Coordinates of C-alpha atoms in Angstrom, one line a residue:
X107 CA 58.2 66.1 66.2
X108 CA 55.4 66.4 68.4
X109 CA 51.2 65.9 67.7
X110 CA 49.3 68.8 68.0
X111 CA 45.3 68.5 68.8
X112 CA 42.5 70.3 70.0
X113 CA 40.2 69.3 72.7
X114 CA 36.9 70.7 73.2
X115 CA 34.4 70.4 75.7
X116 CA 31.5 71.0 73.7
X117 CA 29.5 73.7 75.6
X118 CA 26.3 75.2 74.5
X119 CA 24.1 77.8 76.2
X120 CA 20.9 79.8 74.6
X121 CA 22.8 82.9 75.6
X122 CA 22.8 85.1 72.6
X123 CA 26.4 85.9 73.1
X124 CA 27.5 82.0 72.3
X125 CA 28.1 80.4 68.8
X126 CA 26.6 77.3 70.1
X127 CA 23.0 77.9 71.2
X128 CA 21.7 74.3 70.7
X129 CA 23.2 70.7 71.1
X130 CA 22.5 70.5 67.5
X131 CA 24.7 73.1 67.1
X132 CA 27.6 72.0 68.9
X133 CA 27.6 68.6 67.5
X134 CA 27.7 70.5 64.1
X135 CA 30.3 72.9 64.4
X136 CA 32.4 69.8 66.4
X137 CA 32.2 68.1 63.0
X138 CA 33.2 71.2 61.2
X139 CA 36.3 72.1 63.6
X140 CA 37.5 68.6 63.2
X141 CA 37.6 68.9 59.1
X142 CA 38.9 72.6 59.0
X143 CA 41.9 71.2 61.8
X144 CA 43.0 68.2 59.5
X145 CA 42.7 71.1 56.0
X146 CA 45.7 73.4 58.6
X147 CA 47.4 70.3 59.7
X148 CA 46.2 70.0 63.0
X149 CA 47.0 66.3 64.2
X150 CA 44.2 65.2 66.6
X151 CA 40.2 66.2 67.1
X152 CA 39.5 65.2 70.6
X153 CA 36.2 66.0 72.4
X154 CA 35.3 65.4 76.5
X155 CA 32.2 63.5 77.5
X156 CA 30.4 65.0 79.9
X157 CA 26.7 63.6 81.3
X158 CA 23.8 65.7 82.3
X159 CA 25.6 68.9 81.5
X160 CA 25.0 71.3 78.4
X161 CA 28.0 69.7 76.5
X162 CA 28.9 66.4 74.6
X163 CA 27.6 63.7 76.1
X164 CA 27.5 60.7 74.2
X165 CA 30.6 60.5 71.7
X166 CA 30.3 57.6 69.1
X167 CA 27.8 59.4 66.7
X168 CA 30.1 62.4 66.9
X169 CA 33.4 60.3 66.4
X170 CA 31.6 58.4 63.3
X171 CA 30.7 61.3 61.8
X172 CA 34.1 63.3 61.9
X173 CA 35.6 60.2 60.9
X174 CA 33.1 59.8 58.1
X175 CA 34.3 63.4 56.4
X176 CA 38.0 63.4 57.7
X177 CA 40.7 61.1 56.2
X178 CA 43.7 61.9 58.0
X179 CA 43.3 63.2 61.4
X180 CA 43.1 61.5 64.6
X181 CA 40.3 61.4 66.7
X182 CA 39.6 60.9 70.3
X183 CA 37.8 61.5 73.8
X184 CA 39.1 62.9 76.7
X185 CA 37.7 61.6 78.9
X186 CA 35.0 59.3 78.5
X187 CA 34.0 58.1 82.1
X188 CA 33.8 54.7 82.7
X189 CA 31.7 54.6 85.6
X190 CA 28.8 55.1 83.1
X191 CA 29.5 52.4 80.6
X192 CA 28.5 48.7 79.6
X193 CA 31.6 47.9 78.3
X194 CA 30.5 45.6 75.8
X195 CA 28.5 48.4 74.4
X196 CA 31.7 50.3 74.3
X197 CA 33.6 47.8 72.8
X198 CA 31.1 47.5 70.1
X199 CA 30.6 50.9 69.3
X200 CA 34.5 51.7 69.6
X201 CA 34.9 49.2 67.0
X202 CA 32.5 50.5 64.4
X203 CA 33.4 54.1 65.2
X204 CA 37.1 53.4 64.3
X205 CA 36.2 51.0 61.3
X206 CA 34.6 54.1 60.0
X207 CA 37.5 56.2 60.8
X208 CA 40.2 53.6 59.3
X209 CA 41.7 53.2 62.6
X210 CA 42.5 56.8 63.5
X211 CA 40.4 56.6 66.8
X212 CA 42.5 57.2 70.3
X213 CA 39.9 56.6 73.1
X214 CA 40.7 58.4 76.6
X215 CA 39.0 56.7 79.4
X216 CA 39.1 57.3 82.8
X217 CA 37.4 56.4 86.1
X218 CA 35.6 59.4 86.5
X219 CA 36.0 62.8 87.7
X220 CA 33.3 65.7 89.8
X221 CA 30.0 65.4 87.7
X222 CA 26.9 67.2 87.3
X223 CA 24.5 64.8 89.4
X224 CA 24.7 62.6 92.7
X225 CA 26.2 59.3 91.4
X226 CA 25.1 59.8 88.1
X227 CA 26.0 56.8 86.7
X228 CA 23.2 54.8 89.2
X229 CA 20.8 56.6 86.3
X230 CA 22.6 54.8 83.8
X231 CA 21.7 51.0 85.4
X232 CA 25.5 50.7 87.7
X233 CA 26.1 50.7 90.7
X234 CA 29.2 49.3 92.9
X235 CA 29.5 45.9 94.2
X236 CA 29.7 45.1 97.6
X237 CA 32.9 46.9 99.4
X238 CA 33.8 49.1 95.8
X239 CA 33.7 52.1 95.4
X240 CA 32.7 54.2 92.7
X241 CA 36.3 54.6 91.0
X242 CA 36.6 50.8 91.6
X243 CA 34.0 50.2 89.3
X244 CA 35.0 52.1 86.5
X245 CA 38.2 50.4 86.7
X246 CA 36.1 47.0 86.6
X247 CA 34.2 48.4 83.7
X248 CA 37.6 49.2 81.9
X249 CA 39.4 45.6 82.7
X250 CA 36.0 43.9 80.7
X251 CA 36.2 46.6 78.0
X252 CA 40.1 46.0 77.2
X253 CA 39.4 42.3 77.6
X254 CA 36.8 42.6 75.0
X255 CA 38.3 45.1 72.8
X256 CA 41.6 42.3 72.3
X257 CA 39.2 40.2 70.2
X258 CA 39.5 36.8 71.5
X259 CA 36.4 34.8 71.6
X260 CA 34.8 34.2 75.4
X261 CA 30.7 33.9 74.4
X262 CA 28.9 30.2 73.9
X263 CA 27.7 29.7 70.2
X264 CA 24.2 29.1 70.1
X265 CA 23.5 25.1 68.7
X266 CA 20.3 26.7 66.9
X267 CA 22.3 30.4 65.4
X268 CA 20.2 32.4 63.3
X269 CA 23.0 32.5 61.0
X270 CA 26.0 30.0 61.0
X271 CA 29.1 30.8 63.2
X272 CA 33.0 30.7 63.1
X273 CA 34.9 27.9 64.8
X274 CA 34.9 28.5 68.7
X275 CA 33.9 30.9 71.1
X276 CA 32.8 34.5 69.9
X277 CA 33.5 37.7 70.2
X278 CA 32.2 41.0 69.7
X279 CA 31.7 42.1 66.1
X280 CA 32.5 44.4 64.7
X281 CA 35.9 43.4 65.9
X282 CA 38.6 46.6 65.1
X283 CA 42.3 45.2 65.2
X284 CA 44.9 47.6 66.4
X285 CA 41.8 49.5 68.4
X286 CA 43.3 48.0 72.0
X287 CA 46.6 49.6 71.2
X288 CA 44.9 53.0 71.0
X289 CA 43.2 53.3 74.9
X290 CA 44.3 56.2 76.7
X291 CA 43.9 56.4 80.8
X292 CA 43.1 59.7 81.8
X293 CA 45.4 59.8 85.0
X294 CA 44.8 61.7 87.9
X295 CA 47.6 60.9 90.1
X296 CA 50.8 58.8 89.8
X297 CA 49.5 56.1 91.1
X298 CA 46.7 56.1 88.6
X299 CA 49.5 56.7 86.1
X300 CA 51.4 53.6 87.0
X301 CA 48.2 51.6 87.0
X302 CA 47.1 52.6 83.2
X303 CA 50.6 51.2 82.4
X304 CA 50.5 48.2 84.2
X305 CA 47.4 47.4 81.6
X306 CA 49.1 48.9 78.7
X307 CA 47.2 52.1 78.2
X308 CA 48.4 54.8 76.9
X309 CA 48.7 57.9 79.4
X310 CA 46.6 61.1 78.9
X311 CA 47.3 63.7 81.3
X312 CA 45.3 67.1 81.4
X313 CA 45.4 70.7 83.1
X314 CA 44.5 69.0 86.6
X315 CA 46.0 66.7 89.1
X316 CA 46.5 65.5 92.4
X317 CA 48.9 67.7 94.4
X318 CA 51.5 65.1 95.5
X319 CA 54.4 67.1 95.9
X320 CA 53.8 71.0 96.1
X321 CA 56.2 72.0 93.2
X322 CA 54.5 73.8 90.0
X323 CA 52.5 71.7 87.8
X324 CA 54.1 70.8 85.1
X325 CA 57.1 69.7 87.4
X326 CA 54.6 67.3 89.3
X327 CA 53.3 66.2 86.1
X328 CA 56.6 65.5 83.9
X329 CA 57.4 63.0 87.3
X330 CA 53.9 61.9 86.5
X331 CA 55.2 61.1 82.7
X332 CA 58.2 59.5 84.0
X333 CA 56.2 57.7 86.7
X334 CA 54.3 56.0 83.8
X335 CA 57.2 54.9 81.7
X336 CA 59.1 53.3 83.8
X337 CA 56.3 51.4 85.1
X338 CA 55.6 50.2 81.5
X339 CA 59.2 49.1 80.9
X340 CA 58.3 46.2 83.6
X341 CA 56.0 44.8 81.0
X342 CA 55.6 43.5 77.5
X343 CA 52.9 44.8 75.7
X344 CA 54.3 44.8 72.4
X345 CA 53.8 48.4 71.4
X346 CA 55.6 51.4 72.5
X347 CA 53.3 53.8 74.1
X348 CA 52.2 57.6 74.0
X349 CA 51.7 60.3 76.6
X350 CA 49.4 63.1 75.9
X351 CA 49.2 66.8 77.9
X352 CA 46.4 68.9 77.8
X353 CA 47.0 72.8 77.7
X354 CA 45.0 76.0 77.9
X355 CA 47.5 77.5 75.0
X356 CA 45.9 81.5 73.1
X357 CA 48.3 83.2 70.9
X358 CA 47.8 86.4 70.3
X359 CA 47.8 87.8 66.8
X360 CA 45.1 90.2 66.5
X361 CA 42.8 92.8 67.7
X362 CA 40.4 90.2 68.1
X363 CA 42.7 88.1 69.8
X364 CA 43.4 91.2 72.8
X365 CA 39.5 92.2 72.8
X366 CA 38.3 88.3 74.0
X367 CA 42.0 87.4 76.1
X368 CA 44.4 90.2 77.2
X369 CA 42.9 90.2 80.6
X370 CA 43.8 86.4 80.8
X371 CA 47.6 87.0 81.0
X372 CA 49.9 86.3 83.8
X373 CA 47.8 83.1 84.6
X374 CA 49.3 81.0 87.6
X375 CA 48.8 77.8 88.8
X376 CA 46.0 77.0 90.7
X377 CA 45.0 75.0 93.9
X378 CA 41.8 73.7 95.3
X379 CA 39.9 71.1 96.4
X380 CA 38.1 68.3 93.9
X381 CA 36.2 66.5 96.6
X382 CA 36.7 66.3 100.3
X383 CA 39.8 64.4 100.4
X384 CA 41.8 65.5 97.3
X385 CA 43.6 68.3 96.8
X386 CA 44.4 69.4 93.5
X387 CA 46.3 71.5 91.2
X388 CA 45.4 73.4 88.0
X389 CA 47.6 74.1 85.0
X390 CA 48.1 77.8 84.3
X391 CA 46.7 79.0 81.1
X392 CA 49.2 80.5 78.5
X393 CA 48.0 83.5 76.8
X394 CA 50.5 85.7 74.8
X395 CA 52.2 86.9 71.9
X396 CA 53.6 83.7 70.2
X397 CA 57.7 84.9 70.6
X398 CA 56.1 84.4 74.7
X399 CA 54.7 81.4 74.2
X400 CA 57.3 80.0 72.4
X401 CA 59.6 80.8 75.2
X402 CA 57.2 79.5 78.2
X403 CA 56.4 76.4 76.5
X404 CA 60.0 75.6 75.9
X405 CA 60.4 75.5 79.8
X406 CA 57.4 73.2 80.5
X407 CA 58.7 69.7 81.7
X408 CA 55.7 67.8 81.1
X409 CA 55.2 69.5 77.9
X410 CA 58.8 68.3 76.3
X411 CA 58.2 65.1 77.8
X412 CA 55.1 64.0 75.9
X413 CA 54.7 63.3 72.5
X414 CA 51.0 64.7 72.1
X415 CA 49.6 68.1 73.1
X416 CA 46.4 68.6 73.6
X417 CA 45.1 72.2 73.4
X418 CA 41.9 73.2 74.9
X419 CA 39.6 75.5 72.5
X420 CA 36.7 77.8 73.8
X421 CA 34.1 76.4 71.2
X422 CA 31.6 79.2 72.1
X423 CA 33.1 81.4 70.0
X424 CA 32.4 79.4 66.6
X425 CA 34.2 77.2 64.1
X426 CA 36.0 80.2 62.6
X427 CA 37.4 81.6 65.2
X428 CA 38.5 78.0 66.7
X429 CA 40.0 77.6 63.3
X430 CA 42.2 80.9 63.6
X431 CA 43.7 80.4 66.9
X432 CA 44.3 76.6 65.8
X433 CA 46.4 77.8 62.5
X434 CA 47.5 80.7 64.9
X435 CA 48.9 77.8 67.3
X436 CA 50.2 75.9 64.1
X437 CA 52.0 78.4 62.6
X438 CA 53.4 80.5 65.5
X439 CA 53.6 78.2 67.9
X440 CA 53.9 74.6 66.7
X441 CA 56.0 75.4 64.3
X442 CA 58.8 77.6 66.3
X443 CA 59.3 74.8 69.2
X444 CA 59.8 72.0 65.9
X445 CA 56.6 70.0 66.8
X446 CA 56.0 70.3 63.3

């Protein structure tokens, strides 16, 4: 059995061609999606967080709310960037977002990746300490927000409260147990991979990645996969932990289907450069009949190695269609390879 989600990256544009004209809009339909996926047995509703951009942004209202008219389906981010963060504020909003949900939130975190705007995340109040760097800080923002997000007590009681307190040092309320268990590191690299499980994250890996070796992608990242695990063997965290994949996945069952995708067939892995220094490769896209996809996905190492897939949707094009090629990818798909 494998857990199959969507992820969606929230665009909007006034363009009269898109389903989502408005953030209002998008934040709508992302609610809708999420409710139609659990009613086809979709497993997972994740969303990326992206600032200054025409997409989701900030994603506790939206993960409240989904979790608010859902009652079985997991929910989660990928990524939220933790460059931009207090972490305290995370901690405390993570916690009521999943008391809401009844612990079905999986939170993907991650350093950072190319934004919209020069250092961004100096808007938002941060800025790195002397001699870090960016990504250092993000990592610093993470180590305080999993500190937090354990639950022990580490603030002073007031000797004049406004209302009494509990024995001890306090911590943030509302406090979510079982919340820690359910961080995901979005891992760029295999170092970064072997980091998240030295702090017992769980590993979410997308359609992009450093190019460490020159062999196809999801070679590089199934050794990514089995970078992680064994690093997480060395330690005792007390839970066994989960490994996500993110993939560009379109079966194609109708007319409709041919009209928006047939010329996105054939797709190929891609290489280029994320910044000045790293080189990078992208996941191909699979678009075909579902006996094809069947057949391709069989042979994808990263994808038989985790236990969560992830599958990109083109929101644009409206709940309704989002919810066809999801029951598409449930029925034809999901169901042939036994991840279902």
């Amino acid at each position: 059995m494998k857990n199959l989600g969507f992820l969606s990256f929230g665009h909007w544009t006034p363009s009269p061609h898109s389903q989502t004209r408005s953030a209002s809009e998008v934040l709508l339909q992302s609610i809708d999606l999420a409710v139609a996926a659990e009613e086809l047995g979709v497993d997972g509703a994740y969303y990326r967080v992206h600032h200054f951009a025409r997409q989701l942004a900030s994603p506790f209202p939206l993960l409240a709310a989904v979790g608010a008219k859902t009652s079985r389906i997991e929910i989660g981010t990928g990524v939220i960037d933790m460059r931009y963060e207090n972490p305290l504020y995370f901690a405390e909003d993570a916690g009521a977002a999943d008391l809401i949900a009844e612990g079905r939130l999986q939170l993907g975190i991650s350093r950072g990746s190319p934004e919209q705007a020069v250092e961004g995340w100096r808007h938002f109040g941060y800025a790195p300490a002397e001699g870090e760097s960016d990504a250092d800080m993000g990592r610093r923002h993470t180590e305080v927000a999993l500190q937090v997000l354990s639950g022990q007590g580490f603030a002073e009681p007031s000797p004049r409260p406004m209302f009494p307190n509990p024995p001890g040092l306090l911590r943030l309320e509302p406090h979510s147990e079982g919340l820690r268990q359910r961080i995901w590191w979005g891992a760029g690299s295999d170092a970064t991979a072997r980091w998240a499980a030295s702090r017992g994250m769980n590993l979410m890996s997308s359609t992009l990645k450093d190019d460490e070796t020159g062999e196809p992608f999801h070679i590089q990242q199934a050794k990514q996969i089995q970078a992680f695990r064994e690093e997480w063997a060395k330690h005792d965290h007390g839970f066994e932990p989960r490994v996500s994949v993110s993939r560009s996945i379109l079966p194609i069952v109708s007319d409709q289907d041919r009209a928006y995708f047939l010329g996105q067939r054939d797709s190929k892995d891609q290489i280029g450069m994320i910044d000045e220094k790293t080189r990078a490769i992208f996941g191909r896209s699979f678009t075909a009949e579902p006996d094809a996809l069947v057949e391709e996905l069989a042979k994808d190492e990263a994808v038989q190695a985790a236990d969560t897939v992830l599958v990109t949707v083109p929101n644009q094009l409206g709940v309704d269609y989002n919810a066809h090629i999801l029951e598409s990818l449930v029925e034809h798909v999901a169901k042939p390879l036994g991840w279902k």
